[in-house]
Amino acid sequence: MPPLPGASGAHWQRYDPWRAAPLQQNGSVQVSPERRRKRARRVLVAGAALIALVSGSVGGAVGAYLERNGGVSEVELPQAGAESTDRTPGSVAGIAASALPSVVTLHVSGDDGQGTGTGFVLDARGHILTNNHVVEPAGTGGEISVTFSGGQTARAEVVGGDTGYDLAVVKVSGVSGLKPLPLGNSDNVRVGDPVVAIGAPFDLANTVTSGIISAKERPITAGGEKGDGSDISYVDALQTDAPINPGNSGGPLVDSQARVIGINSAIRSADSGSDPEAGQAGSIGLGFAIPINQGKRVAEELINTGKATHPVIGVTLDMGYTGDGARVAMKGNDGGSPVNEGGPGARAGITAGDVITEVDGQSVHSGEELIVKIRAHRPGDRLELTLKRDGDEKKVTLVLGSSEGD
């Protein structure tokens, strides 16, 4: 076939459409300089992309590490600077700071057992008020150790105690710098008032709890372990929801001005009734304190005479009566008249079988409640009693007599 016009036969014979580039003599492909430069640029771009990917991964890992660990320097967390430790007097902290130096922890041991309680300083002479059931285990030959809030300790001796009021006074000697705790007036207390309780629950000294006055004039009886009734205490108590536990007994219940308005004495727990220490049960928000007005009178008598007097109406009550009110027994404990001849009840005209339903207008539902209401007063106080006799109601006025407690 003749060659195409304009075409060289030799050149056509050398043309191979499937070969991208002419072969060098050794059989390798001959690449032009321009293609070499393009390939180099592609390699550089791919390398840069790989470096960026690796750098990004490493940078992310380093960033996460620094975020978790705060860098390579030492960790220092932000914190508030030094502030004044003073607190407003009416705050719980301010009340505690004022009252704690006057509160003590008592450790008692003797033939009748051992225990822990609380007390507070009454005067610079070393008198300390607490519960009678706190010091009772010491008996006549036991020991009482008093520890102050600053850690100082001293021996104490019982000045006097009374089971009916569940109050006792002990005295320390040779201790200087005593700070008496101011006494308030429990008659001024109102339901809802804020209060602070201080004590040593379960031997944790200087424990402070707070709450309010939940109720007033709660008739509480506690004790009675002897079985003859001689160790029962009758309290017209202040009720509080400030947590009180075994070991708080004898400690102060103070108002917003750090003045004592009550002596913490008993708790109602889920399984132990109102016994102050029974079962070692914890607080459920039902604590009871002896009003300080009663505590002050009894403490003064114990310090001055070693005994406390009890106000009486001079009648024997039927403690087994299940009706509403307090019924005068039909016979006295000795088989004679239940109304003491010449006593307050006799002078007021009370007779056997009368049912006392009110004291100064306040309802009385049992013999225990009547005793509690009577014990809340002083010998010589004048009371108005409401009686039921043979279906009729009458009112009588009497002046309380006095009997010496144990």
mmCIF file with all atom_site columns, N, CA and C in Angstrom, residues 60-109:
data_model
loop_
_atom_site.group_PDB
_atom_site.id
_atom_site.type_symbol
_atom_site.label_atom_id
_atom_site.label_alt_id
_atom_site.label_comp_id
_atom_site.label_asym_id
_atom_site.label_entity_id
_atom_site.label_seq_id
_atom_site.pdbx_PDB_ins_code
_atom_site.Cartn_x
_atom_site.Cartn_y
_atom_site.Cartn_z
_atom_site.occupancy
_atom_site.B_iso_or_equiv
_atom_site.pdbx_formal_charge
_atom_site.auth_seq_id
_atom_site.auth_comp_id
_atom_site.auth_asym_id
_atom_site.auth_atom_id
_atom_site.pdbx_PDB_model_num
ATOM 1   N N  . GLY A 1 60  ? -4.391  16.730 68.527  1.00 0.00 ? 60  GLY A N  1
ATOM 2   C CA . GLY A 1 60  ? -5.624  16.425 69.280  1.00 0.00 ? 60  GLY A CA 1
ATOM 3   C C  . GLY A 1 60  ? -5.335  15.632 70.539  1.00 0.00 ? 60  GLY A C  1
ATOM 4   N N  . ALA A 1 61  ? -4.447  14.648 70.434  1.00 0.00 ? 61  ALA A N  1
ATOM 5   C CA . ALA A 1 61  ? -4.102  13.849 71.613  1.00 0.00 ? 61  ALA A CA 1
ATOM 6   C C  . ALA A 1 61  ? -3.422  14.699 72.679  1.00 0.00 ? 61  ALA A C  1
ATOM 7   N N  . VAL A 1 62  ? -2.502  15.562 72.243  1.00 0.00 ? 62  VAL A N  1
ATOM 8   C CA . VAL A 1 62  ? -1.809  16.433 73.195  1.00 0.00 ? 62  VAL A CA 1
ATOM 9   C C  . VAL A 1 62  ? -2.783  17.406 73.847  1.00 0.00 ? 62  VAL A C  1
ATOM 10  N N  . GLY A 1 63  ? -3.703  17.968 73.008  1.00 0.00 ? 63  GLY A N  1
ATOM 11  C CA . GLY A 1 63  ? -4.684  18.901 73.554  1.00 0.00 ? 63  GLY A CA 1
ATOM 12  C C  . GLY A 1 63  ? -5.572  18.249 74.589  1.00 0.00 ? 63  GLY A C  1
ATOM 13  N N  . ALA A 1 64  ? -6.032  17.021 74.300  1.00 0.00 ? 64  ALA A N  1
ATOM 14  C CA . ALA A 1 64  ? -6.870  16.303 75.267  1.00 0.00 ? 64  ALA A CA 1
ATOM 15  C C  . ALA A 1 64  ? -6.115  16.033 76.561  1.00 0.00 ? 64  ALA A C  1
ATOM 16  N N  . TYR A 1 65  ? -4.834  15.653 76.438  1.00 0.00 ? 65  TYR A N  1
ATOM 17  C CA . TYR A 1 65  ? -4.022  15.398 77.630  1.00 0.00 ? 65  TYR A CA 1
ATOM 18  C C  . TYR A 1 65  ? -3.882  16.670 78.467  1.00 0.00 ? 65  TYR A C  1
ATOM 19  N N  . LEU A 1 66  ? -3.596  17.794 77.776  1.00 0.00 ? 66  LEU A N  1
ATOM 20  C CA . LEU A 1 66  ? -3.413  19.050 78.502  1.00 0.00 ? 66  LEU A CA 1
ATOM 21  C C  . LEU A 1 66  ? -4.708  19.479 79.180  1.00 0.00 ? 66  LEU A C  1
ATOM 22  N N  . GLU A 1 67  ? -5.841  19.219 78.491  1.00 0.00 ? 67  GLU A N  1
ATOM 23  C CA . GLU A 1 67  ? -7.122  19.589 79.087  1.00 0.00 ? 67  GLU A CA 1
ATOM 24  C C  . GLU A 1 67  ? -7.397  18.781 80.354  1.00 0.00 ? 67  GLU A C  1
ATOM 25  N N  . ARG A 1 68  ? -7.042  17.499 80.312  1.00 0.00 ? 68  ARG A N  1
ATOM 26  C CA . ARG A 1 68  ? -7.269  16.641 81.483  1.00 0.00 ? 68  ARG A CA 1
ATOM 27  C C  . ARG A 1 68  ? -6.300  16.936 82.618  1.00 0.00 ? 68  ARG A C  1
ATOM 28  N N  . ASN A 1 69  ? -5.095  17.213 82.309  1.00 0.00 ? 69  ASN A N  1
ATOM 29  C CA . ASN A 1 69  ? -4.044  17.302 83.324  1.00 0.00 ? 69  ASN A CA 1
ATOM 30  C C  . ASN A 1 69  ? -3.523  18.706 83.560  1.00 0.00 ? 69  ASN A C  1
ATOM 31  N N  . GLY A 1 70  ? -4.046  19.692 82.835  1.00 0.00 ? 70  GLY A N  1
ATOM 32  C CA . GLY A 1 70  ? -3.679  21.076 83.125  1.00 0.00 ? 70  GLY A CA 1
ATOM 33  C C  . GLY A 1 70  ? -2.290  21.468 82.704  1.00 0.00 ? 70  GLY A C  1
ATOM 34  N N  . GLY A 1 71  ? -1.737  20.811 81.760  1.00 0.00 ? 71  GLY A N  1
ATOM 35  C CA . GLY A 1 71  ? -0.415  21.201 81.280  1.00 0.00 ? 71  GLY A CA 1
ATOM 36  C C  . GLY A 1 71  ? 0.681   20.473 82.035  1.00 0.00 ? 71  GLY A C  1
ATOM 37  N N  . VAL A 1 72  ? 1.864   20.896 81.826  1.00 0.00 ? 72  VAL A N  1
ATOM 38  C CA . VAL A 1 72  ? 3.015   20.221 82.410  1.00 0.00 ? 72  VAL A CA 1
ATOM 39  C C  . VAL A 1 72  ? 3.421   20.827 83.748  1.00 0.00 ? 72  VAL A C  1
ATOM 40  N N  . SER A 1 73  ? 2.797   21.981 84.170  1.00 0.00 ? 73  SER A N  1
ATOM 41  C CA . SER A 1 73  ? 3.136   22.597 85.451  1.00 0.00 ? 73  SER A CA 1
ATOM 42  C C  . SER A 1 73  ? 2.315   21.972 86.579  1.00 0.00 ? 73  SER A C  1
ATOM 43  N N  . GLU A 1 74  ? 2.603   22.292 87.870  1.00 0.00 ? 74  GLU A N  1
ATOM 44  C CA . GLU A 1 74  ? 1.876   21.770 89.026  1.00 0.00 ? 74  GLU A CA 1
ATOM 45  C C  . GLU A 1 74  ? 0.450   22.317 89.060  1.00 0.00 ? 74  GLU A C  1
ATOM 46  N N  . VAL A 1 75  ? -0.484  21.486 89.568  1.00 0.00 ? 75  VAL A N  1
ATOM 47  C CA . VAL A 1 75  ? -1.886  21.879 89.648  1.00 0.00 ? 75  VAL A CA 1
ATOM 48  C C  . VAL A 1 75  ? -2.108  22.759 90.871  1.00 0.00 ? 75  VAL A C  1
ATOM 49  N N  . GLU A 1 76  ? -2.798  23.878 90.706  1.00 0.00 ? 76  GLU A N  1
ATOM 50  C CA . GLU A 1 76  ? -3.170  24.740 91.819  1.00 0.00 ? 76  GLU A CA 1
ATOM 51  C C  . GLU A 1 76  ? -4.624  25.161 91.617  1.00 0.00 ? 76  GLU A C  1
ATOM 52  N N  . LEU A 1 77  ? -5.505  24.709 92.504  1.00 0.00 ? 77  LEU A N  1
ATOM 53  C CA . LEU A 1 77  ? -6.927  24.965 92.373  1.00 0.00 ? 77  LEU A CA 1
ATOM 54  C C  . LEU A 1 77  ? -7.307  26.305 92.999  1.00 0.00 ? 77  LEU A C  1
ATOM 55  N N  . PRO A 1 78  ? -8.312  26.965 92.450  1.00 0.00 ? 78  PRO A N  1
ATOM 56  C CA . PRO A 1 78  ? -8.757  28.249 93.029  1.00 0.00 ? 78  PRO A CA 1
ATOM 57  C C  . PRO A 1 78  ? -9.429  28.041 94.381  1.00 0.00 ? 78  PRO A C  1
ATOM 58  N N  . GLN A 1 79  ? -9.250  28.967 95.284  1.00 0.00 ? 79  GLN A N  1
ATOM 59  C CA . GLN A 1 79  ? -9.801  28.855 96.639  1.00 0.00 ? 79  GLN A CA 1
ATOM 60  C C  . GLN A 1 79  ? -10.025 30.256 97.204  1.00 0.00 ? 79  GLN A C  1
ATOM 61  N N  . ALA A 1 80  ? -11.053 30.351 98.073  1.00 0.00 ? 80  ALA A N  1
ATOM 62  C CA . ALA A 1 80  ? -11.317 31.623 98.736  1.00 0.00 ? 80  ALA A CA 1
ATOM 63  C C  . ALA A 1 80  ? -10.170 31.978 99.666  1.00 0.00 ? 80  ALA A C  1
ATOM 64  N N  . GLY A 1 81  ? -9.921  33.247 99.800  1.00 0.00 ? 81  GLY A N  1
ATOM 65  C CA . GLY A 1 81  ? -8.856  33.706 100.673 1.00 0.00 ? 81  GLY A CA 1
ATOM 66  C C  . GLY A 1 81  ? -9.283  33.747 102.130 1.00 0.00 ? 81  GLY A C  1
ATOM 67  N N  . ALA A 1 82  ? -8.407  34.175 102.997 1.00 0.00 ? 82  ALA A N  1
ATOM 68  C CA . ALA A 1 82  ? -8.697  34.269 104.430 1.00 0.00 ? 82  ALA A CA 1
ATOM 69  C C  . ALA A 1 82  ? -9.814  35.268 104.674 1.00 0.00 ? 82  ALA A C  1
ATOM 70  N N  . GLU A 1 83  ? -10.738 34.891 105.563 1.00 0.00 ? 83  GLU A N  1
ATOM 71  C CA . GLU A 1 83  ? -11.869 35.742 105.915 1.00 0.00 ? 83  GLU A CA 1
ATOM 72  C C  . GLU A 1 83  ? -11.978 35.847 107.428 1.00 0.00 ? 83  GLU A C  1
ATOM 73  N N  . SER A 1 84  ? -12.786 36.766 107.883 1.00 0.00 ? 84  SER A N  1
ATOM 74  C CA . SER A 1 84  ? -13.009 36.911 109.316 1.00 0.00 ? 84  SER A CA 1
ATOM 75  C C  . SER A 1 84  ? -13.750 35.690 109.852 1.00 0.00 ? 84  SER A C  1
ATOM 76  N N  . THR A 1 85  ? -13.349 35.207 111.015 1.00 0.00 ? 85  THR A N  1
ATOM 77  C CA . THR A 1 85  ? -14.019 34.068 111.646 1.00 0.00 ? 85  THR A CA 1
ATOM 78  C C  . THR A 1 85  ? -15.164 34.514 112.547 1.00 0.00 ? 85  THR A C  1
ATOM 79  N N  . ASP A 1 86  ? -15.374 35.802 112.673 1.00 0.00 ? 86  ASP A N  1
ATOM 80  C CA . ASP A 1 86  ? -16.476 36.318 113.491 1.00 0.00 ? 86  ASP A CA 1
ATOM 81  C C  . ASP A 1 86  ? -17.809 36.039 112.796 1.00 0.00 ? 86  ASP A C  1
ATOM 82  N N  . ARG A 1 87  ? -18.821 35.736 113.599 1.00 0.00 ? 87  ARG A N  1
ATOM 83  C CA . ARG A 1 87  ? -20.159 35.511 113.093 1.00 0.00 ? 87  ARG A CA 1
ATOM 84  C C  . ARG A 1 87  ? -21.138 36.411 113.846 1.00 0.00 ? 87  ARG A C  1
ATOM 85  N N  . THR A 1 88  ? -22.247 36.731 113.200 1.00 0.00 ? 88  THR A N  1
ATOM 86  C CA . THR A 1 88  ? -23.234 37.575 113.864 1.00 0.00 ? 88  THR A CA 1
ATOM 87  C C  . THR A 1 88  ? -23.743 36.874 115.117 1.00 0.00 ? 88  THR A C  1
ATOM 88  N N  . PRO A 1 89  ? -23.965 37.611 116.195 1.00 0.00 ? 89  PRO A N  1
ATOM 89  C CA . PRO A 1 89  ? -24.340 36.992 117.477 1.00 0.00 ? 89  PRO A CA 1
ATOM 90  C C  . PRO A 1 89  ? -25.586 36.119 117.400 1.00 0.00 ? 89  PRO A C  1
ATOM 91  N N  . GLY A 1 90  ? -26.562 36.471 116.549 1.00 0.00 ? 90  GLY A N  1
ATOM 92  C CA . GLY A 1 90  ? -27.797 35.705 116.495 1.00 0.00 ? 90  GLY A CA 1
ATOM 93  C C  . GLY A 1 90  ? -27.756 34.488 115.603 1.00 0.00 ? 90  GLY A C  1
ATOM 94  N N  . SER A 1 91  ? -26.660 34.272 114.873 1.00 0.00 ? 91  SER A N  1
ATOM 95  C CA . SER A 1 91  ? -26.536 33.091 114.026 1.00 0.00 ? 91  SER A CA 1
ATOM 96  C C  . SER A 1 91  ? -26.214 31.876 114.890 1.00 0.00 ? 91  SER A C  1
ATOM 97  N N  . VAL A 1 92  ? -26.425 30.683 114.332 1.00 0.00 ? 92  VAL A N  1
ATOM 98  C CA . VAL A 1 92  ? -26.120 29.464 115.089 1.00 0.00 ? 92  VAL A CA 1
ATOM 99  C C  . VAL A 1 92  ? -24.645 29.441 115.464 1.00 0.00 ? 92  VAL A C  1
ATOM 100 N N  . ALA A 1 93  ? -23.786 29.829 114.529 1.00 0.00 ? 93  ALA A N  1
ATOM 101 C CA . ALA A 1 93  ? -22.347 29.848 114.824 1.00 0.00 ? 93  ALA A CA 1
ATOM 102 C C  . ALA A 1 93  ? -22.027 30.863 115.913 1.00 0.00 ? 93  ALA A C  1
ATOM 103 N N  . GLY A 1 94  ? -22.680 32.026 115.878 1.00 0.00 ? 94  GLY A N  1
ATOM 104 C CA . GLY A 1 94  ? -22.448 33.040 116.912 1.00 0.00 ? 94  GLY A CA 1
ATOM 105 C C  . GLY A 1 94  ? -22.941 32.590 118.269 1.00 0.00 ? 94  GLY A C  1
ATOM 106 N N  . ILE A 1 95  ? -24.103 31.946 118.305 1.00 0.00 ? 95  ILE A N  1
ATOM 107 C CA . ILE A 1 95  ? -24.642 31.426 119.563 1.00 0.00 ? 95  ILE A CA 1
ATOM 108 C C  . ILE A 1 95  ? -23.719 30.350 120.126 1.00 0.00 ? 95  ILE A C  1
ATOM 109 N N  . ALA A 1 96  ? -23.258 29.449 119.261 1.00 0.00 ? 96  ALA A N  1
ATOM 110 C CA . ALA A 1 96  ? -22.367 28.371 119.708 1.00 0.00 ? 96  ALA A CA 1
ATOM 111 C C  . ALA A 1 96  ? -21.070 28.924 120.271 1.00 0.00 ? 96  ALA A C  1
ATOM 112 N N  . ALA A 1 97  ? -20.495 29.915 119.592 1.00 0.00 ? 97  ALA A N  1
ATOM 113 C CA . ALA A 1 97  ? -19.238 30.502 120.065 1.00 0.00 ? 97  ALA A CA 1
ATOM 114 C C  . ALA A 1 97  ? -19.405 31.129 121.437 1.00 0.00 ? 97  ALA A C  1
ATOM 115 N N  . SER A 1 98  ? -20.571 31.713 121.686 1.00 0.00 ? 98  SER A N  1
ATOM 116 C CA . SER A 1 98  ? -20.816 32.356 122.981 1.00 0.00 ? 98  SER A CA 1
ATOM 117 C C  . SER A 1 98  ? -21.072 31.338 124.086 1.00 0.00 ? 98  SER A C  1
ATOM 118 N N  . ALA A 1 99  ? -21.799 30.255 123.753 1.00 0.00 ? 99  ALA A N  1
ATOM 119 C CA . ALA A 1 99  ? -22.240 29.325 124.795 1.00 0.00 ? 99  ALA A CA 1
ATOM 120 C C  . ALA A 1 99  ? -21.256 28.196 125.097 1.00 0.00 ? 99  ALA A C  1
ATOM 121 N N  . LEU A 1 100 ? -20.506 27.756 124.105 1.00 0.00 ? 100 LEU A N  1
ATOM 122 C CA . LEU A 1 100 ? -19.663 26.562 124.284 1.00 0.00 ? 100 LEU A CA 1
ATOM 123 C C  . LEU A 1 100 ? -18.687 26.650 125.459 1.00 0.00 ? 100 LEU A C  1
ATOM 124 N N  . PRO A 1 101 ? -18.045 27.792 125.720 1.00 0.00 ? 101 PRO A N  1
ATOM 125 C CA . PRO A 1 101 ? -17.113 27.828 126.861 1.00 0.00 ? 101 PRO A CA 1
ATOM 126 C C  . PRO A 1 101 ? -17.777 27.551 128.206 1.00 0.00 ? 101 PRO A C  1
ATOM 127 N N  . SER A 1 102 ? -19.111 27.637 128.271 1.00 0.00 ? 102 SER A N  1
ATOM 128 C CA . SER A 1 102 ? -19.823 27.415 129.535 1.00 0.00 ? 102 SER A CA 1
ATOM 129 C C  . SER A 1 102 ? -20.400 26.010 129.647 1.00 0.00 ? 102 SER A C  1
ATOM 130 N N  . VAL A 1 103 ? -20.231 25.183 128.608 1.00 0.00 ? 103 VAL A N  1
ATOM 131 C CA . VAL A 1 103 ? -20.815 23.844 128.581 1.00 0.00 ? 103 VAL A CA 1
ATOM 132 C C  . VAL A 1 103 ? -19.736 22.812 128.869 1.00 0.00 ? 103 VAL A C  1
ATOM 133 N N  . VAL A 1 104 ? -20.084 21.793 129.667 1.00 0.00 ? 104 VAL A N  1
ATOM 134 C CA . VAL A 1 104 ? -19.118 20.767 130.053 1.00 0.00 ? 104 VAL A CA 1
ATOM 135 C C  . VAL A 1 104 ? -19.668 19.379 129.724 1.00 0.00 ? 104 VAL A C  1
ATOM 136 N N  . THR A 1 105 ? -18.741 18.437 129.595 1.00 0.00 ? 105 THR A N  1
ATOM 137 C CA . THR A 1 105 ? -19.098 17.031 129.415 1.00 0.00 ? 105 THR A CA 1
ATOM 138 C C  . THR A 1 105 ? -18.764 16.289 130.701 1.00 0.00 ? 105 THR A C  1
ATOM 139 N N  . LEU A 1 106 ? -19.712 15.484 131.187 1.00 0.00 ? 106 LEU A N  1
ATOM 140 C CA . LEU A 1 106 ? -19.513 14.731 132.426 1.00 0.00 ? 106 LEU A CA 1
ATOM 141 C C  . LEU A 1 106 ? -19.347 13.244 132.114 1.00 0.00 ? 106 LEU A C  1
ATOM 142 N N  . HIS A 1 107 ? -18.290 12.661 132.653 1.00 0.00 ? 107 HIS A N  1
ATOM 143 C CA . HIS A 1 107 ? -18.089 11.212 132.591 1.00 0.00 ? 107 HIS A CA 1
ATOM 144 C C  . HIS A 1 107 ? -18.244 10.665 134.009 1.00 0.00 ? 107 HIS A C  1
ATOM 145 N N  . VAL A 1 108 ? -19.204 9.777  134.165 1.00 0.00 ? 108 VAL A N  1
ATOM 146 C CA . VAL A 1 108 ? -19.596 9.283  135.487 1.00 0.00 ? 108 VAL A CA 1
ATOM 147 C C  . VAL A 1 108 ? -19.368 7.782  135.558 1.00 0.00 ? 108 VAL A C  1
ATOM 148 N N  . SER A 1 109 ? -18.808 7.318  136.658 1.00 0.00 ? 109 SER A N  1
ATOM 149 C CA . SER A 1 109 ? -18.611 5.881  136.863 1.00 0.00 ? 109 SER A CA 1
ATOM 150 C C  . SER A 1 109 ? -18.838 5.555  138.329 1.00 0.00 ? 109 SER A C  1
#
